[in-house]
Structure formats: C-alpha cells, structure tokens
PDB file of C-alpha atoms in Angstrom:
ATOM      1  CA  MET A   1       0.000   0.000   0.000  1.00 67.00           C
ATOM      2  CA  LYS A   2       2.680   2.504   1.061  1.00 77.00           C
ATOM      3  CA  ASN A   3       4.849   1.454  -1.872  1.00 80.00           C
ATOM      4  CA  ASN A   4       2.076   2.387  -4.287  1.00 84.00           C
ATOM      5  CA  LEU A   5       1.546   5.757  -2.603  1.00 85.00           C
ATOM      6  CA  PHE A   6       5.278   6.400  -2.674  1.00 87.00           C
ATOM      7  CA  ASN A   7       5.707   5.540  -6.350  1.00 88.00           C
ATOM      8  CA  LYS A   8       2.641   7.564  -7.293  1.00 90.00           C
ATOM      9  CA  LYS A   9       3.894  10.658  -5.477  1.00 91.00           C
ATOM     10  CA  ILE A  10       7.356  10.431  -7.049  1.00 92.00           C
ATOM     11  CA  SER A  11       5.769  10.142 -10.495  1.00 94.00           C
ATOM     12  CA  GLU A  12       3.586  13.177  -9.787  1.00 93.00           C
ATOM     13  CA  ILE A  13       6.615  15.245  -8.785  1.00 94.00           C
ATOM     14  CA  VAL A  14       8.505  14.230 -11.924  1.00 94.00           C
ATOM     15  CA  GLU A  15       5.525  15.135 -14.082  1.00 93.00           C
ATOM     16  CA  LYS A  16       4.838  18.479 -12.424  1.00 93.00           C
ATOM     17  CA  GLU A  17       8.307  19.796 -11.559  1.00 92.00           C
ATOM     18  CA  LYS A  18      10.443  18.349 -14.366  1.00 92.00           C
ATOM     19  CA  PRO A  19      13.333  18.171 -11.879  1.00 94.00           C
ATOM     20  CA  TYR A  20      17.013  17.453 -12.403  1.00 93.00           C
ATOM     21  CA  GLY A  21      16.506  14.700  -9.877  1.00 94.00           C
ATOM     22  CA  ILE A  22      14.779  13.430  -6.746  1.00 95.00           C
ATOM     23  CA  ILE A  23      16.856  12.325  -3.766  1.00 95.00           C
ATOM     24  CA  LEU A  24      15.756  10.231  -0.804  1.00 94.00           C
ATOM     25  CA  VAL A  25      17.359  11.314   2.486  1.00 92.00           C
ATOM     26  CA  GLY A  26      17.079  10.418   6.162  1.00 86.00           C
ATOM     27  CA  SER A  27      16.901   7.015   7.836  1.00 82.00           C
ATOM     28  CA  LEU A  28      15.118   5.388   4.904  1.00 84.00           C
ATOM     29  CA  ALA A  29      17.981   6.304   2.561  1.00 82.00           C
ATOM     30  CA  ARG A  30      20.468   4.548   4.839  1.00 79.00           C
ATOM     31  CA  MET A  31      18.711   1.189   4.487  1.00 76.00           C
ATOM     32  CA  SER A  32      20.337  -1.335   2.159  1.00 65.00           C
ATOM     33  CA  GLU A  33      16.928  -1.886   0.564  1.00 70.00           C
ATOM     34  CA  LEU A  34      13.992   0.482   0.475  1.00 73.00           C
ATOM     35  CA  GLU A  35      11.336  -0.639   2.944  1.00 76.00           C
ATOM     36  CA  ILE A  36       8.615   1.909   2.365  1.00 77.00           C
ATOM     37  CA  ASP A  37       6.037  -0.112   4.300  1.00 73.00           C
ATOM     38  CA  LYS A  38       8.082   0.408   7.489  1.00 73.00           C
ATOM     39  CA  ALA A  39       8.440   4.161   6.984  1.00 77.00           C
ATOM     40  CA  ARG A  40       6.665   6.703   9.177  1.00 79.00           C
ATOM     41  CA  ASP A  41       7.568   9.536   6.848  1.00 85.00           C
ATOM     42  CA  ILE A  42       9.449  10.142   3.621  1.00 90.00           C
ATOM     43  CA  ASP A  43      12.141  12.826   3.380  1.00 93.00           C
ATOM     44  CA  ILE A  44      13.124  13.825  -0.141  1.00 95.00           C
ATOM     45  CA  PHE A  45      15.017  16.577  -1.936  1.00 96.00           C
ATOM     46  CA  VAL A  46      13.780  17.649  -5.351  1.00 96.00           C
ATOM     47  CA  ILE A  47      16.503  19.426  -7.338  1.00 95.00           C
ATOM     48  CA  VAL A  48      14.836  22.007  -9.554  1.00 94.00           C
ATOM     49  CA  ASP A  49      15.542  24.979 -11.793  1.00 89.00           C
ATOM     50  CA  LYS A  50      13.881  27.598  -9.583  1.00 78.00           C
ATOM     51  CA  ALA A  51      14.905  30.817  -7.890  1.00 76.00           C
ATOM     52  CA  GLU A  52      14.226  29.931  -4.275  1.00 91.00           C
ATOM     53  CA  PHE A  53      14.273  27.068  -1.803  1.00 93.00           C
ATOM     54  CA  GLN A  54      10.813  25.733  -0.956  1.00 94.00           C
ATOM     55  CA  ARG A  55       9.502  23.127   1.461  1.00 94.00           C
ATOM     56  CA  GLU A  56       6.284  21.139   1.576  1.00 95.00           C
ATOM     57  CA  VAL A  57       5.064  18.773   4.308  1.00 96.00           C
ATOM     58  CA  ILE A  58       1.985  16.812   3.283  1.00 93.00           C
ATOM     59  CA  ASN A  59       0.077  13.708   4.314  1.00 92.00           C
ATOM     60  CA  VAL A  60      -0.991  11.370   1.531  1.00 88.00           C
ATOM     61  CA  GLU A  61      -3.431   8.760   2.831  1.00 86.00           C
ATOM     62  CA  GLY A  62      -1.518   8.341   6.078  1.00 85.00           C
ATOM     63  CA  LEU A  63       1.998   8.582   4.626  1.00 87.00           C
ATOM     64  CA  GLU A  64       3.802  11.830   5.408  1.00 91.00           C
ATOM     65  CA  PHE A  65       6.102  13.424   2.841  1.00 93.00           C
ATOM     66  CA  ASP A  66       8.619  16.108   3.819  1.00 95.00           C
ATOM     67  CA  ILE A  67       9.718  17.560   0.485  1.00 95.00           C
ATOM     68  CA  SER A  68      12.504  20.107   0.026  1.00 94.00           C
ATOM     69  CA  TYR A  69      12.619  21.803  -3.376  1.00 95.00           C
ATOM     70  CA  MET A  70      16.236  22.890  -3.826  1.00 94.00           C
ATOM     71  CA  PRO A  71      17.366  25.046  -6.761  1.00 94.00           C
ATOM     72  CA  LEU A  72      20.379  23.641  -8.581  1.00 93.00           C
ATOM     73  CA  ASN A  73      22.369  26.824  -7.967  1.00 92.00           C
ATOM     74  CA  LEU A  74      21.734  26.506  -4.217  1.00 93.00           C
ATOM     75  CA  LEU A  75      23.042  22.942  -4.332  1.00 93.00           C
ATOM     76  CA  GLN A  76      26.157  24.265  -6.063  1.00 93.00           C
ATOM     77  CA  LEU A  77      26.533  26.984  -3.421  1.00 92.00           C
ATOM     78  CA  SER A  78      26.188  24.419  -0.625  1.00 92.00           C
ATOM     79  CA  MET A  79      29.092  22.492  -2.109  1.00 92.00           C
ATOM     80  CA  THR A  80      31.256  25.594  -2.563  1.00 92.00           C
ATOM     81  CA  LYS A  81      30.526  26.882   0.958  1.00 91.00           C
ATOM     82  CA  ARG A  82      30.634  23.347   2.384  1.00 90.00           C
ATOM     83  CA  ILE A  83      27.366  23.905   4.247  1.00 90.00           C
ATOM     84  CA  SER A  84      27.312  21.204   6.901  1.00 89.00           C
ATOM     85  CA  SER A  85      23.548  20.668   7.084  1.00 88.00           C
ATOM     86  CA  VAL A  86      23.362  19.970   3.341  1.00 91.00           C
ATOM     87  CA  ILE A  87      26.590  17.964   3.048  1.00 92.00           C
ATOM     88  CA  CYS A  88      25.661  15.633   5.930  1.00 90.00           C
ATOM     89  CA  VAL A  89      22.176  14.950   4.593  1.00 90.00           C
ATOM     90  CA  LEU A  90      23.047  14.422   0.928  1.00 92.00           C
ATOM     91  CA  ALA A  91      26.248  12.441   1.515  1.00 92.00           C
ATOM     92  CA  LYS A  92      24.106   9.505   2.651  1.00 89.00           C
ATOM     93  CA  SER A  93      21.261   9.807   0.190  1.00 92.00           C
ATOM     94  CA  LYS A  94      19.768   7.686  -2.572  1.00 92.00           C
ATOM     95  CA  VAL A  95      18.798   8.870  -6.032  1.00 92.00           C
ATOM     96  CA  LEU A  96      15.189   8.044  -6.859  1.00 92.00           C
ATOM     97  CA  TYR A  97      15.109   9.832 -10.200  1.00 93.00           C
ATOM     98  CA  LYS A  98      17.543  11.763 -12.413  1.00 91.00           C
ATOM     99  CA  SER A  99      16.989  13.442 -15.749  1.00 91.00           C
ATOM    100  CA  ASN A 100      20.687  13.339 -16.678  1.00 88.00           C
ATOM    101  CA  ASP A 101      24.125  12.764 -15.137  1.00 86.00           C
ATOM    102  CA  THR A 102      24.399  16.251 -13.610  1.00 86.00           C
ATOM    103  CA  LEU A 103      22.885  15.179 -10.295  1.00 88.00           C
ATOM    104  CA  LYS A 104      25.122  12.110  -9.997  1.00 89.00           C
ATOM    105  CA  GLU A 105      28.208  14.259 -10.549  1.00 91.00           C
ATOM    106  CA  TYR A 106      27.137  16.640  -7.787  1.00 92.00           C
ATOM    107  CA  LEU A 107      26.320  13.871  -5.325  1.00 93.00           C
ATOM    108  CA  ASP A 108      29.654  12.167  -6.007  1.00 93.00           C
ATOM    109  CA  LYS A 109      31.368  15.479  -5.250  1.00 94.00           C
ATOM    110  CA  ILE A 110      29.350  15.897  -2.052  1.00 94.00           C
ATOM    111  CA  LYS A 111      30.353  12.421  -0.876  1.00 94.00           C
ATOM    112  CA  THR A 112      33.993  13.270  -1.552  1.00 94.00           C
ATOM    113  CA  ILE A 113      33.658  16.513   0.420  1.00 94.00           C
ATOM    114  CA  TYR A 114      32.014  14.602   3.275  1.00 92.00           C
ATOM    115  CA  GLU A 115      34.801  12.022   3.397  1.00 91.00           C
ATOM    116  CA  GLU A 116      37.430  14.775   3.445  1.00 89.00           C
ATOM    117  CA  GLY A 117      35.913  16.084   6.668  1.00 87.00           C
ATOM    118  CA  SER A 118      34.850  19.560   7.690  1.00 87.00           C
ATOM    119  CA  PHE A 119      37.014  22.684   7.763  1.00 85.00           C
ATOM    120  CA  THR A 120      40.189  22.628   9.845  1.00 90.00           C
ATOM    121  CA  LEU A 121      40.012  25.497  12.334  1.00 93.00           C
ATOM    122  CA  ASP A 122      42.983  27.855  12.399  1.00 94.00           C
ATOM    123  CA  ASP A 123      44.606  28.992  15.664  1.00 95.00           C
ATOM    124  CA  TYR A 124      42.429  32.102  15.827  1.00 94.00           C
ATOM    125  CA  ASN A 125      39.176  30.130  15.629  1.00 95.00           C
ATOM    126  CA  ILE A 126      40.449  27.477  18.029  1.00 96.00           C
ATOM    127  CA  ASN A 127      41.255  30.171  20.585  1.00 96.00           C
ATOM    128  CA  TYR A 128      37.899  31.843  19.996  1.00 96.00           C
ATOM    129  CA  THR A 129      36.150  28.511  20.602  1.00 97.00           C
ATOM    130  CA  ARG A 130      38.116  27.937  23.822  1.00 97.00           C
ATOM    131  CA  PHE A 131      37.313  31.448  25.048  1.00 97.00           C
ATOM    132  CA  LYS A 132      33.632  31.321  24.077  1.00 96.00           C
ATOM    133  CA  LEU A 133      33.088  27.965  25.786  1.00 98.00           C
ATOM    134  CA  THR A 134      34.892  29.134  28.915  1.00 98.00           C
ATOM    135  CA  GLN A 135      32.714  32.243  29.080  1.00 97.00           C
ATOM    136  CA  SER A 136      29.554  30.212  28.479  1.00 97.00           C
ATOM    137  CA  TYR A 137      30.466  27.857  31.322  1.00 97.00           C
ATOM    138  CA  LEU A 138      31.056  30.805  33.672  1.00 97.00           C
ATOM    139  CA  THR A 139      27.665  32.237  32.672  1.00 96.00           C
ATOM    140  CA  VAL A 140      25.968  28.954  33.587  1.00 96.00           C
ATOM    141  CA  LYS A 141      27.921  28.813  36.842  1.00 96.00           C
ATOM    142  CA  SER A 142      26.878  32.343  37.810  1.00 96.00           C
ATOM    143  CA  ARG A 143      23.202  31.322  37.554  1.00 94.00           C
ATOM    144  CA  ARG A 144      23.430  28.271  39.843  1.00 92.00           C
ATOM    145  CA  GLU A 145      21.139  29.877  42.454  1.00 92.00           C
ATOM    146  CA  ASP A 146      18.406  30.455  39.852  1.00 93.00           C
ATOM    147  CA  ARG A 147      17.289  26.884  39.183  1.00 91.00           C
ATOM    148  CA  VAL A 148      15.109  27.431  36.109  1.00 93.00           C
ATOM    149  CA  ASN A 149      17.592  29.734  34.390  1.00 95.00           C
ATOM    150  CA  PHE A 150      20.457  27.425  35.367  1.00 95.00           C
ATOM    151  CA  GLU A 151      18.771  24.399  33.774  1.00 93.00           C
ATOM    152  CA  PHE A 152      17.883  26.367  30.653  1.00 96.00           C
ATOM    153  CA  LEU A 153      21.413  27.699  30.160  1.00 96.00           C
ATOM    154  CA  SER A 154      22.948  24.296  30.918  1.00 96.00           C
ATOM    155  CA  GLY A 155      21.021  22.725  28.047  1.00 95.00           C
ATOM    156  CA  ILE A 156      22.170  25.453  25.657  1.00 96.00           C
ATOM    157  CA  PHE A 157      25.750  25.049  26.880  1.00 97.00           C
ATOM    158  CA  ILE A 158      25.806  21.301  26.262  1.00 97.00           C
ATOM    159  CA  LYS A 159      24.672  21.797  22.677  1.00 96.00           C
ATOM    160  CA  GLU A 160      27.308  24.513  22.237  1.00 97.00           C
ATOM    161  CA  LEU A 161      29.907  22.086  23.605  1.00 97.00           C
ATOM    162  CA  LEU A 162      28.897  19.353  21.179  1.00 97.00           C
ATOM    163  CA  ASN A 163      28.874  21.685  18.173  1.00 96.00           C
ATOM    164  CA  SER A 164      32.366  22.816  19.162  1.00 97.00           C
ATOM    165  CA  TYR A 165      33.522  19.221  19.615  1.00 97.00           C
ATOM    166  CA  PHE A 166      32.590  18.454  16.012  1.00 95.00           C
ATOM    167  CA  LYS A 167      34.202  21.639  14.681  1.00 94.00           C
ATOM    168  CA  LEU A 168      37.433  21.229  16.635  1.00 96.00           C
ATOM    169  CA  ASN A 169      37.801  17.644  15.480  1.00 95.00           C
ATOM    170  CA  LYS A 170      37.015  18.413  11.829  1.00 93.00           C
ATOM    171  CA  ILE A 171      33.771  16.416  11.912  1.00 93.00           C
ATOM    172  CA  TRP A 172      30.644  17.497  10.062  1.00 91.00           C
ATOM    173  CA  ILE A 173      27.997  18.769  12.490  1.00 91.00           C
ATOM    174  CA  PRO A 174      25.060  16.351  12.193  1.00 87.00           C
ATOM    175  CA  PRO A 175      21.367  17.231  12.570  1.00 86.00           C
ATOM    176  CA  ASP A 176      20.291  17.673  16.191  1.00 88.00           C
ATOM    177  CA  LYS A 177      18.378  14.397  16.291  1.00 85.00           C
ATOM    178  CA  ARG A 178      21.497  12.444  15.261  1.00 87.00           C
ATOM    179  CA  MET A 179      24.037  14.448  17.227  1.00 92.00           C
ATOM    180  CA  LEU A 180      24.571  12.043  20.135  1.00 93.00           C
ATOM    181  CA  LYS A 181      24.626   8.984  17.884  1.00 90.00           C
ATOM    182  CA  SER A 182      27.296  10.627  15.734  1.00 90.00           C
ATOM    183  CA  ILE A 183      29.814  10.991  18.577  1.00 94.00           C
ATOM    184  CA  GLU A 184      32.482   8.294  18.367  1.00 92.00           C
ATOM    185  CA  ASP A 185      34.308   9.406  21.523  1.00 95.00           C
ATOM    186  CA  ARG A 186      33.063   6.823  24.019  1.00 96.00           C
ATOM    187  CA  LYS A 187      34.326   8.744  27.046  1.00 96.00           C
ATOM    188  CA  LEU A 188      32.468  11.875  25.959  1.00 97.00           C
ATOM    189  CA  ILE A 189      29.253   9.909  25.480  1.00 96.00           C
ATOM    190  CA  ASP A 190      29.648   8.353  28.947  1.00 96.00           C
ATOM    191  CA  MET A 191      30.115  11.799  30.487  1.00 96.00           C
ATOM    192  CA  ILE A 192      27.006  13.175  28.795  1.00 95.00           C
ATOM    193  CA  GLU A 193      24.946  10.132  29.785  1.00 94.00           C
ATOM    194  CA  LYS A 194      26.183  10.489  33.361  1.00 92.00           C
ATOM    195  CA  TYR A 195      25.124  14.141  33.384  1.00 92.00           C
ATOM    196  CA  TYR A 196      21.596  13.415  32.188  1.00 90.00           C
ATOM    197  CA  SER A 197      21.103  10.193  34.169  1.00 86.00           C
ATOM    198  CA  GLY A 198      21.653  12.145  37.384  1.00 69.00           C
ATOM    199  CA  ASN A 199      19.784  15.214  36.212  1.00 60.00           C
ATOM    200  CA  ASP A 200      16.702  15.359  38.436  1.00 62.00           C
ATOM    201  CA  LYS A 201      15.183  17.920  40.748  1.00 59.00           C
ATOM    202  CA  ASP A 202      17.137  16.638  43.758  1.00 56.00           C
ATOM    203  CA  THR A 203      20.532  16.886  42.073  1.00 65.00           C
ATOM    204  CA  HIS A 204      22.547  19.752  43.512  1.00 81.00           C
ATOM    205  CA  ALA A 205      23.651  22.467  41.089  1.00 86.00           C
ATOM    206  CA  GLU A 206      27.276  22.051  42.193  1.00 89.00           C
ATOM    207  CA  ASP A 207      27.208  18.379  41.152  1.00 91.00           C
ATOM    208  CA  LYS A 208      25.895  19.340  37.735  1.00 92.00           C
ATOM    209  CA  LEU A 209      28.516  22.062  37.398  1.00 94.00           C
ATOM    210  CA  ASP A 210      31.266  19.557  38.168  1.00 94.00           C
ATOM    211  CA  LYS A 211      29.978  17.309  35.383  1.00 95.00           C
ATOM    212  CA  LEU A 212      29.673  20.214  32.955  1.00 96.00           C
ATOM    213  CA  GLU A 213      33.205  21.328  33.755  1.00 97.00           C
ATOM    214  CA  SER A 214      34.488  17.793  33.151  1.00 97.00           C
ATOM    215  CA  ILE A 215      32.784  17.703  29.742  1.00 97.00           C
ATOM    216  CA  LEU A 216      34.169  21.161  28.919  1.00 98.00           C
ATOM    217  CA  ASN A 217      37.716  20.124  29.820  1.00 98.00           C
ATOM    218  CA  HIS A 218      37.432  16.898  27.851  1.00 98.00           C
ATOM    219  CA  VAL A 219      36.371  18.788  24.721  1.00 98.00           C
ATOM    220  CA  ILE A 220      38.937  21.616  24.759  1.00 97.00           C
ATOM    221  CA  GLU A 221      41.922  20.233  26.700  1.00 97.00           C
ATOM    222  CA  PRO A 222      43.493  18.736  23.526  1.00 97.00           C
ATOM    223  CA  PHE A 223      43.367  22.225  21.989  1.00 97.00           C
ATOM    224  CA  GLY A 224      44.844  24.195  24.879  1.00 96.00           C
ATOM    225  CA  GLY A 225      42.154  24.033  27.552  1.00 96.00           C
ATOM    226  CA  THR A 226      40.095  26.875  28.973  1.00 96.00           C
ATOM    227  CA  LEU A 227      40.848  30.471  27.974  1.00 94.00           C
ATOM    228  CA  LEU A 228      39.723  33.134  30.438  1.00 95.00           C
ATOM    229  CA  LEU A 229      41.119  36.293  28.833  1.00 93.00           C
ATOM    230  CA  TRP A 230      41.150  37.778  25.325  1.00 91.00           C
ATOM    231  CA  GLU A 231      43.785  40.340  24.390  1.00 90.00           C
ATOM    232  CA  LYS A 232      42.665  43.400  22.438  1.00 91.00           C
ATOM    233  CA  GLY A 233      42.383  42.498  18.774  1.00 86.00           C
ATOM    234  CA  GLU A 234      40.128  40.949  16.172  1.00 87.00           C
ATOM    235  CA  TYR A 235      37.005  39.300  17.591  1.00 87.00           C
ATOM    236  CA  PRO A 236      33.893  37.851  15.892  1.00 85.00           C
ATOM    237  CA  PHE A 237      30.759  39.974  16.193  1.00 83.00           C
ATOM    238  CA  ASP A 238      28.760  37.338  18.088  1.00 76.00           C
ATOM    239  CA  PHE A 239      26.282  39.573  19.890  1.00 69.00           C
ATOM    240  CA  ILE A 240      23.322  38.663  17.697  1.00 57.00           C
TER     241      ILE A 240
END
C-alpha cells in the first residue's frame, strides 16, 4: 500500500516539476533496501531549476512526505561553501530519479567533500572557541542559584559544547536528532549520559557544574584548555 503511494507521489513530482533529480534522504535512505512499508515519513530533496528554496510537508493517505525543493544553484553553493547541514544529509542519500548525469556528478562530489571532513580550524578560531566555551560555562555557573535559568542555560551550553567538539575535530555537524549517535568518543558519550542520568530535581547544582566542567575540559583540553582572557584584537561579532 505505502509502496504504491510512494511511487505515485514520485511520479507526480517528476511530471509536475520536471526536476534534475529526486533524492531520498534520512533514515530510509540509509537502508540497504527500500522498505517503504516500514516508513513513518518520507524525506526527499527535489533538485529544480527555480529561484528559491521551498519546502512542503503533506500527508498522503496516512503517509507523510517532507519535500525540500532545492534550486540547482543553491546545491552548487552548498558544495562551494561546504554547508554542513546539506553535506551531511546528501552524503548519505539515494537517487530516486535523475533526468541526466548532472545530479550524480554533484552527489559524487558531495560524498567526496564529506569524506574529506569539515574545515580545519585555524589557531584564531580554536582560541575563539576555547574562550567562548569558557565564558559560556562561567555564565551557567553564575546562575546556579536560579534553578530554572540554570537548567535552561545548561542545556544550551551542552549543545554549544557538542557543536564545538565536532568543529574542533574536523567532523561534520550532524542534525540535532542524530548528534549524540554521531559521537564516536566513548568517554564523551559516557560523560554526557552520566550528566543526564543524574539530572533530576534533587541533584545539587554544584554536582551538575562539576559534570559540565568535566565535559568542557574533555572537549577543549586537547586544543589548549580553557581560555579566560582575550587580548585586544580581532574578535567575531557574536552579539546577535
């Protein structure tokens, strides 16, 4: 049943949009064989000759389609700028339809870019990351008497830590829902699990701060550790 709905929708898109290609992404694309009947939703990219990126989320007789209409020039820009969110998604995709070999050439290039790894941070950006994380930790620490604000800022800080971990180690930043599963550092995973497993209303803020500090040190120690001060000079405008 779902297979028929899937095939029908793909045919409709081909007929209406005349795309360069249609790409399946997400968990379904990572399966060795397509098992549409087991899918809860279908995530696809439609590469088109249009001026702007569009998105459509629809339900077709119980099967949800999340469709991204990406202009070809935006796909090219994503490759040139090495945009992590696009590279990570399309590097593990499957082609459902292509009008010519252009799409295959682009996807092959994206897979090569993905395998090369993300940008290597220079000393300036490494130091900025160390300083920013240190300041963020101190901000969380200063709010330890305000429980709600402390918990809120702690959650933001952990995500900031993980994003920085990927950047520092030249790893593509994955989508949020796959972030924890993408970490190969077993010790880091254990530390995060330990933080959340003991994260209840009776856990003292100082205990949580100790765990956060341990995670912080684990992430940035290989790159010079915490950085409390910043000498006068160039600095990213990060106030937005």
